[in-house]
N, CA, C and O of each residue as an XYZ file, in Angstrom:
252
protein
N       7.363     -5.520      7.588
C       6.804     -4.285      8.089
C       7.070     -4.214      9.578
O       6.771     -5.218     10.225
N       7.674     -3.001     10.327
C       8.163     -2.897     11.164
C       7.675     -1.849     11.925
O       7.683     -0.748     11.374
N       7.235     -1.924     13.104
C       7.002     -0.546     13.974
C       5.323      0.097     13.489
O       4.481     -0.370     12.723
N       5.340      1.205     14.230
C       4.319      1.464     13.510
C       3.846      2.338     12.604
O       2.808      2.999     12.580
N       4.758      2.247     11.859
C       4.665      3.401     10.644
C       3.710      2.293      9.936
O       2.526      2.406      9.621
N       4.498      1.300      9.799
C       4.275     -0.020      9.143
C       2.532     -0.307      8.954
O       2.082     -0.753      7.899
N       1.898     -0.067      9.819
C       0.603     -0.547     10.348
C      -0.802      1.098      9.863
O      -1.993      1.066     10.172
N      -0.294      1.960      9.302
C      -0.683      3.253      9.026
C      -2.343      3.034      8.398
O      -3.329      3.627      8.835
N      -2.336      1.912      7.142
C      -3.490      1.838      6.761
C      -3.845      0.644      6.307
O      -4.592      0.355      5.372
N      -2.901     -0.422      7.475
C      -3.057     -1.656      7.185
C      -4.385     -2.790      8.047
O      -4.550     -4.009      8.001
N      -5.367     -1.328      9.012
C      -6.367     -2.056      9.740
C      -7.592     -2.184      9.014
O      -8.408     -2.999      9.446
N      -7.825     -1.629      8.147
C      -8.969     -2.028      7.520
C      -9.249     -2.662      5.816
O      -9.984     -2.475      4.846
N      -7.983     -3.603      6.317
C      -7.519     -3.941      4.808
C      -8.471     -5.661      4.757
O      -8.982     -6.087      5.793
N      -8.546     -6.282      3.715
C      -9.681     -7.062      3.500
C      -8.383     -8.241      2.997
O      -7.450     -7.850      2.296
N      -8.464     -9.338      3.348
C      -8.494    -10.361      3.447
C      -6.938    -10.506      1.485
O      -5.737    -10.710      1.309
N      -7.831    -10.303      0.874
C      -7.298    -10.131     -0.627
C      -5.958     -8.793     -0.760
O      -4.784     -8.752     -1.130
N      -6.812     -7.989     -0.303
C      -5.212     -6.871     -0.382
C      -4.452     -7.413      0.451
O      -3.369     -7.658     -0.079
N      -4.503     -7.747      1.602
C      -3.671     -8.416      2.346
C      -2.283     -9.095      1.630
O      -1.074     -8.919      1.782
N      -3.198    -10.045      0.691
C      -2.616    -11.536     -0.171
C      -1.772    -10.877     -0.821
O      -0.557    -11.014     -0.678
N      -2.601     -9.674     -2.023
C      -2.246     -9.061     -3.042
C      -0.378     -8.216     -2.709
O       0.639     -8.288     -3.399
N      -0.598     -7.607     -1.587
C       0.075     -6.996     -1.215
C       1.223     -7.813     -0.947
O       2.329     -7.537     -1.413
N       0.976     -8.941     -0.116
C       2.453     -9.802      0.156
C       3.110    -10.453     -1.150
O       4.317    -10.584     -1.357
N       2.202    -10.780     -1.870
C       2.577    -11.687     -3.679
C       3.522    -10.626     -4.423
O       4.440    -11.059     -5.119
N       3.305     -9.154     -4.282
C       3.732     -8.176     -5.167
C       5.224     -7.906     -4.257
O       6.188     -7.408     -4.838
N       5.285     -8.202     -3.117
C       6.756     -7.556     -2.314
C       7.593     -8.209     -2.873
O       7.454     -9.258     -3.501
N       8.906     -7.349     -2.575
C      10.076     -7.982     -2.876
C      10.991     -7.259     -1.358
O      10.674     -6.408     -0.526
N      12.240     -8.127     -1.570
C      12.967     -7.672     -0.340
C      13.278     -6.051     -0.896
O      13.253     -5.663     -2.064
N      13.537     -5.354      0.187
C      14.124     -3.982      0.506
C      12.876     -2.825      0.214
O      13.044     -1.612      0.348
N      11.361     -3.591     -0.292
C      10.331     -2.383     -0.629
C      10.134     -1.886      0.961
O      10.694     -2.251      1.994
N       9.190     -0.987      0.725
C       8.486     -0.325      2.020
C       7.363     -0.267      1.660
O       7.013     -0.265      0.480
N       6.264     -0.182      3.110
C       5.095     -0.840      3.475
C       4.533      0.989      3.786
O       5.155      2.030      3.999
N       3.315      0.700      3.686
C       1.940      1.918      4.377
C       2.938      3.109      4.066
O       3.079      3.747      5.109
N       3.700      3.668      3.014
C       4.706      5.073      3.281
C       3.572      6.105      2.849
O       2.663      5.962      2.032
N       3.999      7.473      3.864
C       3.186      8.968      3.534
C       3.736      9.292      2.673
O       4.948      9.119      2.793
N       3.362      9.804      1.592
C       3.907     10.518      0.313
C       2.412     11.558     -0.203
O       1.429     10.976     -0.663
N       2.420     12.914     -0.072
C       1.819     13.739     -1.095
C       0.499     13.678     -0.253
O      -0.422     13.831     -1.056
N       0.075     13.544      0.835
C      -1.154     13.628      2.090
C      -1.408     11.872      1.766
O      -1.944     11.502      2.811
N      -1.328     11.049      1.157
C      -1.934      9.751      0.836
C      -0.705      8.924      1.663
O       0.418      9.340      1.946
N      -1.262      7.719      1.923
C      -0.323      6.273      2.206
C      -0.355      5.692      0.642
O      -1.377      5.771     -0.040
N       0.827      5.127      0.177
C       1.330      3.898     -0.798
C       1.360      3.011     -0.375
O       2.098      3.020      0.610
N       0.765      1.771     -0.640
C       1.071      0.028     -0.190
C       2.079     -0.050     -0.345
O       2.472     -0.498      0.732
N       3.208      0.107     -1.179
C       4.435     -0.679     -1.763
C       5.267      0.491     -2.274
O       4.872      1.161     -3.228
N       6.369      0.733     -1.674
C       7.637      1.608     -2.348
C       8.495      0.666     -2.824
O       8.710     -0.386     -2.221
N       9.283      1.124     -4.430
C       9.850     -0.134     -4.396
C      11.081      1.253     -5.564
O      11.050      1.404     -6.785
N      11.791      1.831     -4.745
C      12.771      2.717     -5.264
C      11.780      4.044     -5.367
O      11.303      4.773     -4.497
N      11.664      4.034     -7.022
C      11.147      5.065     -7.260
C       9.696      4.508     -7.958
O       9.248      5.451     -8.609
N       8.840      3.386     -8.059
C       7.823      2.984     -8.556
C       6.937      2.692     -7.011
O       7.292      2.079     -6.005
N       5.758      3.362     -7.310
C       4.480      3.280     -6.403
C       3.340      2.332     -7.314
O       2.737      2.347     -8.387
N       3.530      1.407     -5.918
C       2.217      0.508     -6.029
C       1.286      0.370     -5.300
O       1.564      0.026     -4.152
N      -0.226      0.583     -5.663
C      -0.859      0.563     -4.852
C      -2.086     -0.486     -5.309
O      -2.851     -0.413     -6.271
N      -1.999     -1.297     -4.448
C      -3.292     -2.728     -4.244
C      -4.540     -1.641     -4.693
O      -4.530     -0.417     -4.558
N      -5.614     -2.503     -5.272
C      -6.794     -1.504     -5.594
C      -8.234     -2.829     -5.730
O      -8.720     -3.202     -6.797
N      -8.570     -3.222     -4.605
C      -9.475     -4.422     -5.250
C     -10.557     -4.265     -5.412
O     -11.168     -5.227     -5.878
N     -11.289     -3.067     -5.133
C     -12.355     -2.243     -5.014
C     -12.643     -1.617     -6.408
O     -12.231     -2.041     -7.488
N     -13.552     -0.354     -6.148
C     -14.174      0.065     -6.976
C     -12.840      1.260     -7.467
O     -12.627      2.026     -6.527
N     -12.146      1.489     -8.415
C     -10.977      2.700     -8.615
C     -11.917      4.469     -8.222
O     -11.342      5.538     -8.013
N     -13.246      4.258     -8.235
C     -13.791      5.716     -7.623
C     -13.216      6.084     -6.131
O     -13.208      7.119     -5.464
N     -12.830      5.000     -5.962
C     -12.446      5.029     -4.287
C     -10.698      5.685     -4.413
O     -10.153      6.218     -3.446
N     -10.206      5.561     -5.391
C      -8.364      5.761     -5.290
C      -8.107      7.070     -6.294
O      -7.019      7.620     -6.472
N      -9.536      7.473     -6.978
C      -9.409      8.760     -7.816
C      -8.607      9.739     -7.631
O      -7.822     10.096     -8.509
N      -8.685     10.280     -6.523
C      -7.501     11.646     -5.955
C      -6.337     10.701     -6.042
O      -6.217     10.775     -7.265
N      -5.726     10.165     -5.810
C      -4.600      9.355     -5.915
C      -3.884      9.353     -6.964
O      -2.825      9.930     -7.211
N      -4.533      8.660     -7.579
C      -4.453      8.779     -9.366
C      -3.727     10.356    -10.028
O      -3.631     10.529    -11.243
C-alpha cells in the first residue's frame, strides 16, 4: 500500500482486520479503493473483498 490513497480507511482498523487483510493479499491486489461512495479492503481484478470482523449490520449498505 502506497501513498495515500492507500491509508483511506485504514486508521481505525483493529488489530485482526489488519491480520485478516494481509493473510488474504496477493501480489498485484489494491488496498482502501473508492468504488460506488464505499472503500473495498482488497481489489483483486474484478472480485471485491471486504474484511468484516464485526457485527455484518455495520457493512449492510455495502452488501
Amino acid at each position: 500500500m502506497i501513498g495515500a490513497a492507500s491509508k483511506i480507511g485504514t486508521l481505525n482498523e483493529k488489530p485482526l482486520h489488519v491480520a485478516l487483510k494481509a493473510w488474504y493479499a496477493r501480489p498485484g491486489d489494491r488496498f482502501e479503493v473508492a468504488m460506488g461512495g464505499f472503500i473495498v479492503d482488497i481489489v483483486r481484478g474484478g472480485l471485491l473483498v471486504e474484511i468484516q470482523t464485526g457485527n455484518f449490520s455495520a457493512i449492510k449498505r455495502k452488501l
